[in-house]
Amino acid sequence: MLENYFKYLYNNVVSASRKKFMELLDGYVDSLLDLGCWDGANTIKYGKKVHAKNLFGIEIEKSKAKIASNKGVKVKLSNLNNKFPFKNNSIDVVAANHVIEHLTQTELFIKEIYRVLKNNGYVVIATPNLASCFAIISLSWTV
């Protein structure tokens, strides 16, 4: 019973976070890069929100990258702890939703975002509060 209650609270937090993430995406852009694009489903949602003509992603998981690619996302198979396989000043919007907390090279990650962003580009980054009671309790849940 208590576990279900905390799952309910956690899901509400996740839902609110996703909503705020989407609200921060704005404009009409040429290119969007989704860092940790997984299967491309969210990449497409982000791209629609900013009316992006070109959707790019970086994904480490080959099978998920293939799915995203089949959906029209131009995916580069790479590790986000390394330099991004994109040219300087080439991307209008960078989206990174719940990936930075998985990285060991966070300083390089931020530098790479800055490097690939166009001068008038912007980034939206979201990460869970790993010290929250929801996160701590969720560590004991089985998937």
Backbone as JSON, one array per atom type, in Angstrom:
{
  "sequence": "MLENYFKYLYNNVVSASRKKFMELLDGYVDSLLDLGCWDGANTIKYGKKVHAKNLFGIEIEKSKAKIASNKGVKVKLSNLNNKFPFKNNSIDVVAANHVIEHLTQTELFIKEIYRVLKNNGYVVIATPNLASCFAIISLSWTV",
  "N": [[0.82, -1.2, 0.0], [1.82, 1.31, 0.92], [4.0, 1.46, -0.8], [2.7, 1.72, -3.29], [1.54, 4.23, -2.94], [3.82, 5.9, -2.81], [4.83, 5.41, -5.37], [2.8, 6.56, -6.87], [3.09, 9.27, -6.06], [5.7, 9.72, -7.01], [5.36, 9.31, -9.78], [3.73, 11.5, -10.34], [5.55, 13.58, -9.91], [7.41, 13.04, -11.92], [5.76, 13.38, -14.17], [5.11, 16.13, -13.93], [7.66, 17.18, -14.26], [8.25, 16.42, -16.92], [6.3, 17.91, -18.25], [7.12, 20.58, -17.65], [9.62, 20.54, -18.89], [8.87, 20.34, -21.59], [7.52, 22.79, -21.84], [9.61, 24.58, -21.76], [10.83, 24.3, -24.17], [10.86, 26.04, -27.18], [9.96, 27.98, -30.04], [10.92, 28.31, -33.53], [12.91, 26.31, -35.26], [15.85, 25.17, -37.04], [17.33, 22.89, -36.35], [17.37, 20.23, -33.94], [18.92, 18.61, -31.28], [18.84, 15.68, -29.54], [20.05, 14.47, -26.65], [20.93, 11.34, -25.68], [18.84, 9.93, -26.93], [17.35, 7.59, -27.02], [14.72, 5.66, -28.13], [13.77, 7.53, -29.87], [11.18, 8.53, -29.6], [10.58, 10.64, -27.76], [12.27, 12.54, -28.85], [11.02, 13.18, -31.24], [8.67, 14.36, -30.23], [9.81, 16.61, -28.94], [10.92, 17.85, -31.17], [8.63, 18.49, -32.68], [7.52, 20.4, -31.0], [9.27, 22.56, -31.25], [9.2, 22.95, -33.89], [11.17, 21.81, -35.51], [13.19, 21.32, -38.35], [15.14, 19.44, -38.77], [15.97, 16.55, -37.07], [18.14, 15.34, -34.67], [20.03, 12.88, -32.91], [21.86, 11.48, -30.15], [22.85, 8.37, -29.13], [23.7, 5.62, -27.07], [22.94, 2.99, -27.01], [22.71, 0.55, -29.31], [20.48, -0.9, -30.47], [18.27, 0.67, -29.75], [18.96, 3.07, -30.97], [18.72, 2.36, -33.62], [15.95, 1.99, -33.83], [15.1, 4.63, -33.37], [16.27, 5.85, -35.56], [14.83, 4.63, -37.62], [12.49, 5.98, -37.25], [13.0, 8.41, -38.3], [14.84, 10.04, -37.06], [18.05, 11.4, -37.12], [20.5, 9.62, -36.09], [23.42, 9.4, -34.13], [25.61, 6.99, -33.09], [27.0, 6.93, -30.05], [28.91, 7.69, -27.06], [27.93, 9.71, -24.42], [29.79, 10.61, -22.64], [31.93, 11.29, -24.07], [33.44, 13.34, -26.7], [31.06, 15.02, -28.74], [29.75, 13.84, -31.84], [29.43, 16.04, -33.73], [29.55, 19.08, -35.62], [31.08, 22.23, -34.71], [29.0, 24.91, -33.56], [26.54, 24.06, -34.8], [23.94, 23.32, -34.11], [20.62, 24.22, -33.21], [18.9, 23.8, -30.96], [19.44, 22.0, -28.01], [18.49, 19.14, -26.32], [18.33, 17.52, -23.23], [17.17, 15.22, -21.38], [16.99, 13.79, -18.35], [19.56, 12.5, -18.49], [22.09, 13.45, -17.74], [22.69, 12.7, -15.14], [23.62, 10.15, -15.37], [26.15, 10.23, -16.3], [29.78, 10.33, -16.25], [31.56, 12.21, -17.05], [30.74, 15.02, -16.71], [31.52, 17.7, -16.94], [32.8, 17.81, -19.46], [30.58, 17.1, -20.99], [28.89, 19.38, -20.69], [30.57, 21.31, -21.86], [30.69, 20.31, -24.45], [28.03, 20.58, -25.27], [27.87, 23.38, -25.32], [29.77, 23.83, -27.33], [28.61, 22.7, -29.69], [26.27, 24.15, -29.98], [24.58, 26.69, -31.81], [25.24, 30.23, -32.03], [22.93, 31.67, -31.23], [21.5, 29.67, -30.09], [19.9, 27.35, -27.77], [19.73, 25.4, -24.71], [18.01, 22.75, -23.03], [17.98, 21.19, -20.05], [17.19, 18.51, -17.94], [17.09, 16.89, -14.81], [16.63, 14.33, -12.39], [16.06, 14.83, -8.88], [18.2, 13.25, -7.11], [18.43, 12.92, -4.41], [15.97, 13.09, -3.34], [13.11, 11.95, -1.44], [11.46, 10.33, -2.96], [13.13, 9.37, -5.0], [15.03, 7.95, -3.52], [13.46, 5.97, -2.3], [12.47, 4.75, -4.59], [14.69, 3.43, -5.52], [14.64, 0.98, -4.34], [12.63, -0.37, -5.59], [11.51, -2.93, -7.78], [11.77, -3.46, -11.23]],
  "CA": [[0.0, 0.0, 0.0], [2.71, 2.47, 1.0], [4.78, 1.48, -2.04], [1.84, 2.27, -4.33], [1.4, 5.66, -2.69], [5.06, 6.56, -3.23], [4.88, 5.33, -6.83], [1.86, 7.58, -7.33], [3.74, 10.57, -5.87], [6.85, 9.78, -7.92], [4.85, 9.49, -11.14], [3.28, 12.89, -10.45], [6.75, 14.4, -10.04], [7.94, 12.79, -13.27], [4.83, 14.01, -15.1], [5.3, 17.58, -13.83], [8.97, 17.47, -14.84], [8.11, 16.32, -18.39], [5.5, 19.06, -18.69], [7.97, 21.77, -17.58], [10.63, 20.38, -19.93], [8.23, 20.69, -22.86], [7.22, 24.22, -21.81], [10.84, 25.33, -21.98], [11.15, 24.22, -25.59], [10.07, 27.06, -27.84], [10.5, 28.61, -31.24], [10.95, 27.66, -34.85], [14.34, 26.1, -35.44], [16.27, 24.25, -38.09], [17.86, 21.62, -35.84], [17.29, 19.86, -32.54], [19.74, 17.45, -30.92], [18.39, 15.03, -28.3], [21.16, 13.71, -26.07], [20.34, 10.15, -25.07], [17.52, 9.96, -27.6], [16.7, 6.29, -26.83], [14.04, 5.16, -29.33], [13.35, 8.66, -30.69], [9.8, 8.97, -29.35], [10.61, 11.98, -27.18], [12.94, 13.41, -29.81], [9.98, 13.62, -32.16], [7.83, 15.3, -29.49], [10.57, 17.85, -28.79], [11.04, 18.46, -32.5], [7.34, 19.1, -33.04], [7.32, 21.58, -30.16], [10.09, 23.67, -31.76], [9.04, 22.96, -35.35], [12.49, 21.53, -36.07], [13.26, 20.69, -39.68], [16.09, 18.33, -38.69], [16.06, 15.94, -35.75], [19.35, 14.57, -34.46], [20.13, 12.26, -31.6], [23.02, 10.67, -29.78], [22.4, 7.24, -28.31], [24.74, 4.61, -26.88], [22.34, 1.66, -27.19], [22.58, 0.35, -30.77], [19.14, -1.32, -30.88], [17.38, 1.83, -29.6], [19.36, 4.03, -32.0], [18.14, 1.87, -34.88], [14.51, 2.3, -33.79], [14.98, 6.08, -33.55], [16.64, 6.11, -36.96], [13.68, 4.21, -38.43], [11.45, 6.98, -37.07], [13.4, 9.63, -38.97], [15.84, 10.79, -36.3], [19.41, 11.16, -37.59], [21.14, 9.21, -34.84], [24.85, 9.05, -34.08], [25.89, 6.04, -32.02], [28.13, 7.49, -29.32], [28.85, 7.77, -25.61], [27.85, 11.12, -24.03], [30.98, 10.95, -21.86], [32.97, 11.64, -25.05], [33.11, 14.47, -27.58], [29.89, 14.76, -29.58], [30.1, 13.74, -33.26], [28.77, 17.12, -34.47], [30.41, 20.24, -35.86], [30.9, 23.44, -33.9], [27.94, 25.85, -33.94], [25.71, 23.41, -35.82], [22.64, 22.91, -33.58], [19.82, 25.31, -32.63], [18.38, 23.43, -29.64], [19.9, 20.74, -27.44], [17.61, 18.62, -25.26], [18.95, 16.44, -22.44], [16.2, 14.93, -20.33], [17.35, 12.67, -17.47], [20.76, 11.77, -18.91], [23.33, 13.95, -17.12], [22.95, 11.99, -13.89], [24.23, 8.87, -15.71], [27.47, 10.48, -16.89], [30.94, 10.55, -15.4], [32.3, 13.36, -17.59], [29.72, 16.06, -16.84], [32.12, 18.96, -17.41], [32.94, 17.67, -20.91], [29.21, 17.1, -21.51], [28.45, 20.78, -20.78], [31.43, 21.96, -22.86], [30.28, 19.83, -25.78], [26.77, 21.25, -25.59], [28.22, 24.76, -25.69], [30.51, 23.8, -28.61], [27.76, 22.4, -30.86], [25.17, 25.11, -30.09], [24.74, 27.92, -32.57], [25.35, 31.4, -31.17], [21.63, 32.04, -30.67], [20.84, 28.44, -29.69], [19.67, 27.16, -26.34], [19.7, 24.03, -24.21], [17.12, 22.43, -21.92], [18.49, 20.01, -19.34], [16.42, 18.13, -16.75], [17.64, 15.76, -14.08], [15.89, 14.13, -11.16], [16.73, 15.08, -7.61], [18.52, 11.9, -6.63], [18.37, 12.89, -2.95], [14.57, 13.2, -2.9], [12.61, 10.72, -0.83], [10.91, 9.49, -4.03], [14.23, 8.69, -5.67], [15.64, 7.0, -2.59], [12.55, 4.83, -2.16], [12.35, 4.05, -5.87], [15.85, 2.57, -5.7], [14.35, -0.37, -3.83], [11.58, -1.0, -6.4], [11.94, -3.77, -8.89], [11.1, -3.08, -12.49]],
  "C": [[0.87, 1.26, 0.0], [3.55, 2.6, -0.27], [3.96, 2.09, -3.18], [1.65, 3.78, -4.18], [2.64, 6.41, -3.15], [5.23, 6.5, -4.75], [3.96, 6.38, -7.44], [2.5, 8.97, -7.22], [4.89, 10.75, -6.85], [6.39, 10.02, -9.35], [4.32, 10.9, -11.36], [4.46, 13.84, -10.62], [7.33, 14.25, -11.44], [7.06, 13.47, -14.31], [5.0, 15.53, -15.1], [6.63, 17.99, -14.46], [8.91, 17.43, -16.37], [7.35, 17.52, -18.95], [6.35, 20.33, -18.71], [9.05, 21.72, -18.65], [10.06, 20.81, -21.28], [7.92, 22.18, -22.94], [8.44, 25.06, -22.13], [11.31, 25.27, -23.43], [10.25, 25.18, -26.35], [10.75, 27.52, -29.12], [10.32, 27.79, -32.5], [12.43, 27.53, -35.2], [14.6, 25.15, -36.61], [16.62, 22.89, -37.5], [17.69, 21.47, -34.34], [18.12, 18.62, -32.34], [19.26, 16.94, -29.56], [19.52, 14.13, -27.8], [20.6, 12.55, -25.26], [18.94, 9.96, -25.62], [16.73, 8.66, -27.49], [16.03, 5.84, -28.12], [13.48, 6.28, -30.22], [11.96, 9.2, -30.43], [9.77, 10.38, -28.78], [11.28, 12.98, -28.11], [11.91, 14.01, -30.78], [9.04, 14.62, -31.49], [8.53, 16.65, -29.33], [10.65, 18.6, -30.12], [9.76, 19.12, -32.95], [7.11, 20.39, -32.26], [8.09, 22.79, -30.69], [10.06, 23.76, -33.28], [10.36, 22.71, -36.07], [12.39, 20.84, -37.42], [14.14, 19.45, -39.64], [16.2, 17.84, -37.25], [17.3, 15.07, -35.68], [19.31, 13.96, -33.06], [21.48, 11.61, -31.41], [22.49, 9.6, -28.84], [23.52, 6.21, -28.23], [24.23, 3.2, -27.17], [21.99, 1.46, -28.66], [21.15, -0.01, -31.19], [18.14, -0.17, -30.78], [17.69, 2.88, -30.65], [18.76, 3.64, -33.35], [16.65, 2.18, -34.94], [14.29, 3.79, -34.03], [15.28, 6.47, -35.0], [15.49, 5.75, -37.9], [12.52, 5.18, -38.33], [11.82, 8.33, -37.7], [14.4, 10.49, -38.22], [17.22, 10.41, -36.85], [20.28, 10.91, -36.37], [22.62, 8.91, -35.05], [25.02, 8.14, -32.87], [27.15, 6.52, -31.31], [27.85, 7.49, -27.83], [28.87, 9.25, -25.22], [28.97, 11.54, -23.09], [32.14, 11.37, -22.76], [32.55, 12.88, -25.83], [31.93, 14.06, -28.47], [30.32, 14.74, -31.05], [29.33, 14.76, -34.12], [29.73, 18.29, -34.58], [30.11, 21.36, -34.87], [29.75, 24.27, -34.44], [27.0, 25.28, -34.99], [24.27, 23.12, -35.39], [21.93, 24.1, -32.94], [19.37, 25.02, -31.21], [18.96, 22.08, -29.25], [18.97, 20.37, -26.3], [18.33, 17.47, -24.56], [18.06, 16.18, -21.23], [16.58, 13.64, -19.6], [18.49, 11.82, -18.03], [22.01, 12.2, -18.14], [23.68, 13.19, -15.85], [23.6, 10.62, -14.12], [25.68, 9.01, -16.17], [28.56, 10.64, -15.84], [31.72, 11.79, -15.81], [31.34, 14.54, -17.8], [30.29, 17.39, -17.32], [32.31, 18.93, -18.93], [31.57, 17.72, -21.58], [28.72, 18.54, -21.7], [29.27, 21.53, -21.82], [31.03, 21.57, -24.27], [28.94, 20.44, -26.21], [27.05, 22.66, -26.07], [28.9, 24.8, -27.06], [29.58, 23.61, -29.81], [26.61, 23.4, -31.04], [25.54, 26.29, -30.98], [24.74, 29.1, -31.59], [24.03, 31.79, -30.52], [20.82, 30.81, -30.23], [20.62, 28.37, -28.19], [19.59, 25.67, -26.0], [18.67, 23.91, -23.1], [17.62, 21.12, -21.33], [17.58, 19.76, -18.12], [17.1, 16.92, -16.13], [16.83, 15.57, -12.81], [16.73, 14.51, -9.95], [16.98, 13.73, -6.97], [18.48, 11.78, -5.11], [16.94, 12.98, -2.43], [14.11, 11.87, -2.29], [12.05, 9.78, -1.9], [12.01, 8.69, -4.72], [14.85, 7.63, -4.78], [14.76, 5.76, -2.45], [12.45, 4.05, -3.47], [13.55, 3.16, -6.16], [15.6, 1.14, -5.24], [13.27, -1.08, -4.64], [12.19, -1.88, -7.46], [11.13, -3.39, -10.11], [10.4, -4.27, -13.07]]
}
